[in-house]
PDB file of C-alpha atoms in Angstrom:
ATOM      1  CA  MET A   1       8.850 -14.635   3.716  1.00  0.00           C
ATOM      2  CA  GLU A   2       7.509 -17.977   2.163  1.00  0.00           C
ATOM      3  CA  THR A   3       7.332 -19.121   6.221  1.00  0.00           C
ATOM      4  CA  CYS A   4       5.717 -15.623   6.078  1.00  0.00           C
ATOM      5  CA  CYS A   5       3.097 -15.724   3.933  1.00  0.00           C
ATOM      6  CA  ASN A   6       2.215 -19.066   5.508  1.00  0.00           C
ATOM      7  CA  TYR A   7       1.324 -17.041   9.054  1.00  0.00           C
ATOM      8  CA  PHE A   8      -1.182 -15.874   8.119  1.00  0.00           C
ATOM      9  CA  PRO A   9      -1.518 -16.996   4.690  1.00  0.00           C
ATOM     10  CA  VAL A  10      -1.061 -14.164   2.306  1.00  0.00           C
ATOM     11  CA  THR A  11      -1.797 -14.737  -1.132  1.00  0.00           C
ATOM     12  CA  LEU A  12      -1.492 -13.318  -4.370  1.00  0.00           C
ATOM     13  CA  SER A  13      -3.742 -13.134  -8.000  1.00  0.00           C
ATOM     14  CA  LYS A  14      -4.122 -10.882 -10.600  1.00  0.00           C
ATOM     15  CA  GLU A  15      -7.248 -10.024 -12.670  1.00  0.00           C
ATOM     16  CA  VAL A  16      -4.517  -9.230 -16.155  1.00  0.00           C
ATOM     17  CA  ASP A  17      -1.423  -9.459 -17.645  1.00  0.00           C
ATOM     18  CA  LEU A  18       0.693  -6.631 -17.507  1.00  0.00           C
ATOM     19  CA  ASP A  19       2.960  -5.917 -21.054  1.00  0.00           C
ATOM     20  CA  PRO A  20       6.673  -7.198 -19.244  1.00  0.00           C
ATOM     21  CA  ASN A  21       8.037  -3.915 -21.736  1.00  0.00           C
ATOM     22  CA  GLY A  22       5.365  -1.459 -19.565  1.00  0.00           C
ATOM     23  CA  LYS A  23       6.041   1.027 -16.992  1.00  0.00           C
ATOM     24  CA  TYR A  24       3.933   0.627 -13.973  1.00  0.00           C
ATOM     25  CA  LEU A  25       3.309   2.376 -11.017  1.00  0.00           C
ATOM     26  CA  PHE A  26       1.760   0.188  -8.933  1.00  0.00           C
ATOM     27  CA  ALA A  27      -0.021   1.876  -5.891  1.00  0.00           C
ATOM     28  CA  TYR A  28      -1.238  -0.823  -2.733  1.00  0.00           C
ATOM     29  CA  HIS A  29      -4.688  -0.608  -0.543  1.00  0.00           C
ATOM     30  CA  PRO A  30      -5.026  -0.160   2.220  1.00  0.00           C
ATOM     31  CA  HIS A  31      -2.006   0.814   4.196  1.00  0.00           C
ATOM     32  CA  GLY A  32      -2.536  -0.709   7.325  1.00  0.00           C
ATOM     33  CA  ILE A  33      -1.226  -0.797  10.452  1.00  0.00           C
ATOM     34  CA  ILE A  34       2.595  -1.636   8.955  1.00  0.00           C
ATOM     35  CA  SER A  35       1.738  -3.075   4.895  1.00  0.00           C
ATOM     36  CA  ASN A  36       2.047  -6.566   5.765  1.00  0.00           C
ATOM     37  CA  GLY A  37       0.076  -7.600   2.384  1.00  0.00           C
ATOM     38  CA  VAL A  38       3.238  -5.413   1.090  1.00  0.00           C
ATOM     39  CA  SER A  39       5.536  -7.345   2.385  1.00  0.00           C
ATOM     40  CA  GLY A  40       4.349 -10.640   1.225  1.00  0.00           C
ATOM     41  CA  ALA A  41       3.331 -10.702  -2.369  1.00  0.00           C
ATOM     42  CA  LEU A  42       4.988  -7.273  -3.326  1.00  0.00           C
ATOM     43  CA  MET A  43       8.156  -7.117  -1.561  1.00  0.00           C
ATOM     44  CA  THR A  44       9.604 -10.090  -1.624  1.00  0.00           C
ATOM     45  CA  ASN A  45       9.225 -13.321  -4.777  1.00  0.00           C
ATOM     46  CA  ALA A  46       8.082 -15.546  -2.117  1.00  0.00           C
ATOM     47  CA  LEU A  47       4.617 -15.605  -4.255  1.00  0.00           C
ATOM     48  CA  GLY A  48       6.055 -16.008  -7.083  1.00  0.00           C
ATOM     49  CA  PHE A  49       5.267 -12.288  -8.522  1.00  0.00           C
ATOM     50  CA  SER A  50       8.101 -12.778 -10.928  1.00  0.00           C
ATOM     51  CA  ASN A  51       6.060 -15.982 -12.404  1.00  0.00           C
ATOM     52  CA  MET A  52       3.006 -14.097 -12.091  1.00  0.00           C
ATOM     53  CA  PHE A  53       4.747 -10.389 -13.984  1.00  0.00           C
ATOM     54  CA  PRO A  54       8.092 -11.811 -15.805  1.00  0.00           C
ATOM     55  CA  GLY A  55       9.489  -8.739 -17.153  1.00  0.00           C
ATOM     56  CA  VAL A  56       8.324  -6.573 -14.453  1.00  0.00           C
ATOM     57  CA  HIS A  57      11.476  -5.458 -12.269  1.00  0.00           C
ATOM     58  CA  LEU A  58       9.061  -3.898  -9.421  1.00  0.00           C
ATOM     59  CA  HIS A  59      10.813  -1.393  -6.506  1.00  0.00           C
ATOM     60  CA  PRO A  60       9.039  -0.294  -3.483  1.00  0.00           C
ATOM     61  CA  LEU A  61       9.091   3.029  -2.278  1.00  0.00           C
ATOM     62  CA  THR A  62       9.796   3.808   1.329  1.00  0.00           C
ATOM     63  CA  LEU A  63       9.622   7.628   3.648  1.00  0.00           C
ATOM     64  CA  SER A  64      14.462   8.373   3.227  1.00  0.00           C
ATOM     65  CA  ILE A  65      13.960   8.338   6.835  1.00  0.00           C
ATOM     66  CA  ASN A  66      14.085   4.500   7.022  1.00  0.00           C
ATOM     67  CA  PHE A  67      17.540   4.882   5.274  1.00  0.00           C
ATOM     68  CA  CYS A  68      18.957   5.793   7.995  1.00  0.00           C
ATOM     69  CA  TRP A  69      19.392   2.805  10.399  1.00  0.00           C
ATOM     70  CA  PRO A  70      22.265   0.651  10.112  1.00  0.00           C
ATOM     71  CA  LEU A  71      21.145  -3.479   9.092  1.00  0.00           C
ATOM     72  CA  TYR A  72      17.732  -1.819   8.972  1.00  0.00           C
ATOM     73  CA  ARG A  73      19.046   0.187   5.428  1.00  0.00           C
ATOM     74  CA  GLU A  74      20.949  -3.011   4.141  1.00  0.00           C
ATOM     75  CA  LEU A  75      17.851  -5.095   4.528  1.00  0.00           C
ATOM     76  CA  ALA A  76      15.871  -1.906   2.739  1.00  0.00           C
ATOM     77  CA  TYR A  77      18.558  -1.794  -0.349  1.00  0.00           C
ATOM     78  CA  ALA A  78      19.145  -6.219  -0.250  1.00  0.00           C
ATOM     79  CA  LEU A  79      15.247  -6.077  -0.859  1.00  0.00           C
ATOM     80  CA  GLY A  80      14.718  -3.624  -3.741  1.00  0.00           C
ATOM     81  CA  PHE A  81      13.480  -0.785  -1.566  1.00  0.00           C
ATOM     82  CA  CYS A  82      14.608   3.394  -2.827  1.00  0.00           C
ATOM     83  CA  THR A  83      12.457   6.278  -1.503  1.00  0.00           C
ATOM     84  CA  VAL A  84      10.544   8.026  -2.985  1.00  0.00           C
ATOM     85  CA  SER A  85      11.728  11.093  -4.393  1.00  0.00           C
ATOM     86  CA  LYS A  86      11.137  12.583  -7.513  1.00  0.00           C
ATOM     87  CA  LYS A  87      15.102  11.717  -8.535  1.00  0.00           C
ATOM     88  CA  SER A  88      14.730   8.130  -7.455  1.00  0.00           C
ATOM     89  CA  ILE A  89      10.397   7.792  -8.971  1.00  0.00           C
ATOM     90  CA  ASP A  90      12.365   9.185 -12.297  1.00  0.00           C
ATOM     91  CA  TYR A  91      15.865   6.947 -12.801  1.00  0.00           C
ATOM     92  CA  LEU A  92      13.374   4.020 -12.246  1.00  0.00           C
ATOM     93  CA  PHE A  93      11.172   5.136 -14.363  1.00  0.00           C
ATOM     94  CA  GLY A  94      14.080   5.430 -16.966  1.00  0.00           C
ATOM     95  CA  ILE A  95      16.019   2.532 -16.599  1.00  0.00           C
ATOM     96  CA  GLY A  96      12.230   0.132 -17.212  1.00  0.00           C
ATOM     97  CA  HIS A  97      11.589  -0.800 -13.812  1.00  0.00           C
ATOM     98  CA  SER A  98       8.585  -0.055 -12.375  1.00  0.00           C
ATOM     99  CA  CYS A  99       7.666   1.232  -8.197  1.00  0.00           C
ATOM    100  CA  LEU A 100       5.472   0.157  -6.106  1.00  0.00           C
ATOM    101  CA  ILE A 101       3.915   3.007  -3.523  1.00  0.00           C
ATOM    102  CA  VAL A 102       1.249   2.457  -0.373  1.00  0.00           C
ATOM    103  CA  VAL A 103      -0.694   6.184  -1.113  1.00  0.00           C
ATOM    104  CA  GLY A 104      -2.662   6.189   2.272  1.00  0.00           C
ATOM    105  CA  GLY A 105       0.974   7.302   4.103  1.00  0.00           C
ATOM    106  CA  ALA A 106       0.799   7.620   8.030  1.00  0.00           C
ATOM    107  CA  GLU A 107      -2.976   8.839   7.654  1.00  0.00           C
ATOM    108  CA  GLU A 108      -4.544   6.103   6.786  1.00  0.00           C
ATOM    109  CA  SER A 109      -2.131   4.056   9.373  1.00  0.00           C
ATOM    110  CA  LEU A 110      -4.660   6.307  12.347  1.00  0.00           C
ATOM    111  CA  MET A 111      -7.659   4.327   9.993  1.00  0.00           C
ATOM    112  CA  ALA A 112      -6.539   0.584  10.266  1.00  0.00           C
ATOM    113  CA  ARG A 113      -9.673  -0.194  12.004  1.00  0.00           C
ATOM    114  CA  PRO A 114     -10.704  -3.931  11.840  1.00  0.00           C
ATOM    115  CA  ASN A 115     -14.024  -4.066   9.265  1.00  0.00           C
ATOM    116  CA  THR A 116     -13.058  -1.553   7.585  1.00  0.00           C
ATOM    117  CA  ALA A 117     -12.237  -0.279   3.717  1.00  0.00           C
ATOM    118  CA  ASP A 118     -11.512   3.568   4.926  1.00  0.00           C
ATOM    119  CA  LEU A 119      -8.892   4.957   1.942  1.00  0.00           C
ATOM    120  CA  PHE A 120      -7.126   8.401   2.432  1.00  0.00           C
ATOM    121  CA  LEU A 121      -7.473   8.990  -1.691  1.00  0.00           C
ATOM    122  CA  THR A 122      -9.653  11.786  -2.065  1.00  0.00           C
ATOM    123  CA  ASN A 123      -6.488  14.393  -1.765  1.00  0.00           C
ATOM    124  CA  ARG A 124      -3.903  11.702  -3.079  1.00  0.00           C
ATOM    125  CA  LYS A 125      -2.802  12.925  -6.729  1.00  0.00           C
ATOM    126  CA  GLY A 126       0.637  12.957  -6.407  1.00  0.00           C
ATOM    127  CA  PHE A 127       1.110   9.858  -7.309  1.00  0.00           C
ATOM    128  CA  VAL A 128      -0.710  10.250 -10.721  1.00  0.00           C
ATOM    129  CA  ALA A 129       1.043  12.754 -11.650  1.00  0.00           C
ATOM    130  CA  VAL A 130       4.298  11.019 -11.251  1.00  0.00           C
ATOM    131  CA  ALA A 131       3.085   8.615 -12.979  1.00  0.00           C
ATOM    132  CA  ILE A 132       1.651  11.129 -16.155  1.00  0.00           C
ATOM    133  CA  LYS A 133       4.939  12.859 -16.144  1.00  0.00           C
ATOM    134  CA  ASN A 134       6.564   9.171 -16.603  1.00  0.00           C
ATOM    135  CA  GLY A 135       3.821   8.262 -18.823  1.00  0.00           C
ATOM    136  CA  ALA A 136       3.688   4.983 -16.960  1.00  0.00           C
ATOM    137  CA  SER A 137       0.392   3.209 -16.157  1.00  0.00           C
ATOM    138  CA  LEU A 138      -1.466   3.717 -12.456  1.00  0.00           C
ATOM    139  CA  VAL A 139      -1.761  -0.131 -10.993  1.00  0.00           C
ATOM    140  CA  PRO A 140      -4.302  -0.500  -8.363  1.00  0.00           C
ATOM    141  CA  VAL A 141      -3.917  -3.416  -5.693  1.00  0.00           C
ATOM    142  CA  TYR A 142      -5.889  -4.029  -3.255  1.00  0.00           C
ATOM    143  CA  GLY A 143      -4.787  -5.876  -0.206  1.00  0.00           C
ATOM    144  CA  PHE A 144      -8.775  -7.871   1.312  1.00  0.00           C
ATOM    145  CA  GLY A 145      -7.550  -8.281   4.882  1.00  0.00           C
ATOM    146  CA  GLU A 146      -4.296  -6.089   5.493  1.00  0.00           C
ATOM    147  CA  ASN A 147      -6.983  -4.083   8.325  1.00  0.00           C
ATOM    148  CA  GLU A 148      -7.476  -7.322  10.141  1.00  0.00           C
ATOM    149  CA  GLY A 149      -4.392  -8.171  11.606  1.00  0.00           C
ATOM    150  CA  PHE A 150      -3.672  -5.517  14.347  1.00  0.00           C
ATOM    151  CA  ASP A 151      -7.014  -4.044  16.171  1.00  0.00           C
ATOM    152  CA  LEU A 152      -6.744   0.280  15.741  1.00  0.00           C
ATOM    153  CA  VAL A 153      -6.638   2.222  19.623  1.00  0.00           C
ATOM    154  CA  ILE A 154      -8.283   5.556  18.527  1.00  0.00           C
ATOM    155  CA  PRO A 155      -7.961   8.324  21.086  1.00  0.00           C
ATOM    156  CA  GLU A 156      -9.888  10.543  22.062  1.00  0.00           C
ATOM    157  CA  PRO A 157      -9.953  14.002  19.615  1.00  0.00           C
ATOM    158  CA  ASP A 158      -7.409  16.371  20.976  1.00  0.00           C
ATOM    159  CA  SER A 159      -5.900  14.274  22.992  1.00  0.00           C
ATOM    160  CA  LEU A 160      -1.836  14.096  23.849  1.00  0.00           C
ATOM    161  CA  VAL A 161      -1.566  10.708  22.634  1.00  0.00           C
ATOM    162  CA  ILE A 162      -3.119  12.424  18.792  1.00  0.00           C
ATOM    163  CA  LYS A 163      -1.418  15.735  19.555  1.00  0.00           C
ATOM    164  CA  ALA A 164       2.362  13.570  19.772  1.00  0.00           C
ATOM    165  CA  GLN A 165       1.374  12.649  16.247  1.00  0.00           C
ATOM    166  CA  LYS A 166       0.724  14.540  14.267  1.00  0.00           C
ATOM    167  CA  PHE A 167       3.564  16.596  15.606  1.00  0.00           C
ATOM    168  CA  LEU A 168       5.487  12.579  14.915  1.00  0.00           C
ATOM    169  CA  LYS A 169       3.925  12.841  11.180  1.00  0.00           C
ATOM    170  CA  SER A 170       4.990  16.364  10.809  1.00  0.00           C
ATOM    171  CA  LEU A 171       8.609  16.164  12.056  1.00  0.00           C
ATOM    172  CA  VAL A 172       9.899  12.686  10.274  1.00  0.00           C
ATOM    173  CA  GLY A 173       7.136  12.044   7.781  1.00  0.00           C
ATOM    174  CA  PHE A 174       4.764   8.211   9.288  1.00  0.00           C
ATOM    175  CA  THR A 175       3.118   8.418  13.027  1.00  0.00           C
ATOM    176  CA  LEU A 176       3.052   5.296  15.364  1.00  0.00           C
ATOM    177  CA  PRO A 177      -0.738   4.037  15.535  1.00  0.00           C
ATOM    178  CA  LEU A 178      -1.947   3.133  18.557  1.00  0.00           C
ATOM    179  CA  TYR A 179      -2.140  -0.802  18.281  1.00  0.00           C
ATOM    180  CA  HIS A 180      -1.879  -4.308  19.432  1.00  0.00           C
ATOM    181  CA  GLY A 181      -2.778  -7.747  17.602  1.00  0.00           C
ATOM    182  CA  ARG A 182      -1.638 -11.097  19.938  1.00  0.00           C
ATOM    183  CA  THR A 183       1.838 -12.749  20.797  1.00  0.00           C
ATOM    184  CA  VAL A 184       2.452 -16.459  20.216  1.00  0.00           C
ATOM    185  CA  PHE A 185       0.703 -17.596  23.471  1.00  0.00           C
ATOM    186  CA  THR A 186      -1.977 -15.279  23.535  1.00  0.00           C
ATOM    187  CA  TYR A 187      -4.225 -14.241  21.367  1.00  0.00           C
ATOM    188  CA  ASN A 188      -6.165 -10.867  22.407  1.00  0.00           C
ATOM    189  CA  TYR A 189      -3.117  -8.170  23.635  1.00  0.00           C
ATOM    190  CA  GLY A 190       0.735  -8.387  22.001  1.00  0.00           C
ATOM    191  CA  PHE A 191       2.455  -6.738  18.421  1.00  0.00           C
ATOM    192  CA  LEU A 192       1.905  -9.642  16.490  1.00  0.00           C
ATOM    193  CA  PRO A 193      -0.345  -9.505  13.827  1.00  0.00           C
ATOM    194  CA  LYS A 194      -3.115 -12.601  14.310  1.00  0.00           C
ATOM    195  CA  ARG A 195      -3.649 -14.897  11.538  1.00  0.00           C
ATOM    196  CA  SER A 196      -6.170 -13.259   9.519  1.00  0.00           C
ATOM    197  CA  PRO A 197      -5.945 -13.958   5.416  1.00  0.00           C
ATOM    198  CA  ILE A 198      -4.629 -11.210   3.163  1.00  0.00           C
ATOM    199  CA  ASN A 199      -4.840 -11.552  -0.011  1.00  0.00           C
ATOM    200  CA  VAL A 200      -3.707  -9.080  -2.525  1.00  0.00           C
ATOM    201  CA  VAL A 201      -5.115  -8.703  -6.111  1.00  0.00           C
ATOM    202  CA  VAL A 202      -3.516  -6.477  -8.665  1.00  0.00           C
ATOM    203  CA  GLY A 203      -6.396  -4.794 -11.172  1.00  0.00           C
ATOM    204  CA  PRO A 204      -6.189  -3.871 -14.664  1.00  0.00           C
ATOM    205  CA  PRO A 205      -3.363  -1.203 -15.505  1.00  0.00           C
ATOM    206  CA  ILE A 206      -5.062   2.899 -16.284  1.00  0.00           C
ATOM    207  CA  HIS A 207      -3.152   4.082 -19.259  1.00  0.00           C
ATOM    208  CA  THR A 208      -0.984   7.116 -19.038  1.00  0.00           C
ATOM    209  CA  LYS A 209       0.072   9.153 -21.912  1.00  0.00           C
ATOM    210  CA  TYR A 210       3.319  11.054 -22.297  1.00  0.00           C
ATOM    211  CA  ASP A 211       3.077  15.010 -20.096  1.00  0.00           C
ATOM    212  CA  PRO A 212       6.306  16.512 -18.500  1.00  0.00           C
ATOM    213  CA  ASN A 213       3.624  18.827 -16.780  1.00  0.00           C
ATOM    214  CA  PRO A 214       0.725  17.642 -16.573  1.00  0.00           C
ATOM    215  CA  SER A 215      -2.240  20.061 -15.948  1.00  0.00           C
ATOM    216  CA  LYS A 216      -4.258  20.203 -12.152  1.00  0.00           C
ATOM    217  CA  GLU A 217      -7.678  19.167 -15.134  1.00  0.00           C
ATOM    218  CA  LEU A 218      -5.553  16.136 -16.855  1.00  0.00           C
ATOM    219  CA  VAL A 219      -4.392  15.285 -13.407  1.00  0.00           C
ATOM    220  CA  GLU A 220      -8.125  15.138 -11.475  1.00  0.00           C
ATOM    221  CA  LEU A 221      -8.974  13.788 -14.466  1.00  0.00           C
ATOM    222  CA  VAL A 222      -6.626  10.413 -14.213  1.00  0.00           C
ATOM    223  CA  HIS A 223      -7.192  10.469 -10.589  1.00  0.00           C
ATOM    224  CA  LYS A 224     -10.725  10.658 -11.116  1.00  0.00           C
ATOM    225  CA  GLU A 225     -11.229   7.273 -13.268  1.00  0.00           C
ATOM    226  CA  TYR A 226      -8.239   5.388 -10.849  1.00  0.00           C
ATOM    227  CA  MET A 227     -10.736   5.678  -7.660  1.00  0.00           C
ATOM    228  CA  ASP A 228     -13.488   4.467 -10.368  1.00  0.00           C
ATOM    229  CA  ALA A 229     -10.910   1.917 -11.590  1.00  0.00           C
ATOM    230  CA  LEU A 230     -10.172   0.820  -7.779  1.00  0.00           C
ATOM    231  CA  HIS A 231     -13.731   0.595  -6.442  1.00  0.00           C
ATOM    232  CA  ASP A 232     -14.698  -1.608  -9.531  1.00  0.00           C
ATOM    233  CA  LEU A 233     -11.732  -3.696  -8.365  1.00  0.00           C
ATOM    234  CA  TYR A 234     -12.698  -3.603  -5.145  1.00  0.00           C
ATOM    235  CA  GLU A 235     -16.478  -4.225  -5.855  1.00  0.00           C
ATOM    236  CA  ARG A 236     -15.634  -7.337  -8.122  1.00  0.00           C
ATOM    237  CA  ASN A 237     -13.465  -9.393  -5.489  1.00  0.00           C
ATOM    238  CA  LYS A 238     -14.676  -8.400  -2.307  1.00  0.00           C
ATOM    239  CA  GLU A 239     -17.189 -11.115  -1.415  1.00  0.00           C
ATOM    240  CA  LYS A 240     -14.345 -13.677  -2.653  1.00  0.00           C
ATOM    241  CA  TYR A 241     -11.721 -12.883  -0.837  1.00  0.00           C
ATOM    242  CA  THR A 242     -13.426 -10.342   2.163  1.00  0.00           C
ATOM    243  CA  PRO A 243     -12.282 -12.867   5.421  1.00  0.00           C
ATOM    244  CA  GLY A 244     -14.838 -13.209   8.318  1.00  0.00           C
ATOM    245  CA  ASP A 245     -18.713 -12.239   7.393  1.00  0.00           C
ATOM    246  CA  VAL A 246     -17.921  -8.705   8.071  1.00  0.00           C
ATOM    247  CA  ILE A 247     -18.344  -6.994   4.135  1.00  0.00           C
ATOM    248  CA  PRO A 248     -16.884  -3.552   4.841  1.00  0.00           C
ATOM    249  CA  GLU A 249     -17.759  -0.618   2.349  1.00  0.00           C
ATOM    250  CA  LEU A 250     -14.971   0.910   0.581  1.00  0.00           C
ATOM    251  CA  LYS A 251     -14.856   4.463   1.004  1.00  0.00           C
ATOM    252  CA  PHE A 252     -12.912   7.353  -0.126  1.00  0.00           C
ATOM    253  CA  VAL A 253     -11.365   9.847   2.964  1.00  0.00           C
TER     254      VAL A 253
END
């Protein structure tokens, strides 16, 4: 995995320390095509996560369908993956561990154009409710350069491709964006990601108070606080960590 991190390269930095006795829900943005920043910086210890956040036991969460394929399932388990389900999350928080989710999901992967920072977050509030129900702190994480690894192909509205992508999303919970990157020998087309830096920055946590039945108003309030914190994290670091000369405006969709 260190070799994979060096390919882009991927870096990991933090703005604050985290209490090893706390429970945290790490929320990664943006999703990109396949979330290479998560793989390099947070899914393994290739960049020294355990030294940077001692005592924080982090489990990435993914769709349950990813555990249906032999070998791939065993690899996911070996890397500490769990299903993104209420039962799994409650169990992990119950034993004092922390969780990692990529909030934007399939919808955001269809927006992952280079030189953009569009996040599918305005109506994504379930992760906030889960954190409150478990008394966990929300940790915003942004991967600067996540969208630069591939060129996204955007089909025409109401085209057959769009309908197929929506159908796949409704059927299995994820979809397949059309994209191209590079190959070993060519730089314009292929399925390998381009060698564009991904700088993953972990921001200060938003602490929540345990409430097993949070009201809609409380979830809305914490969600707004989270979006403000994520926006501030982006603004503080965009000039330092955005690869290239174009610094996109952060937009919540």
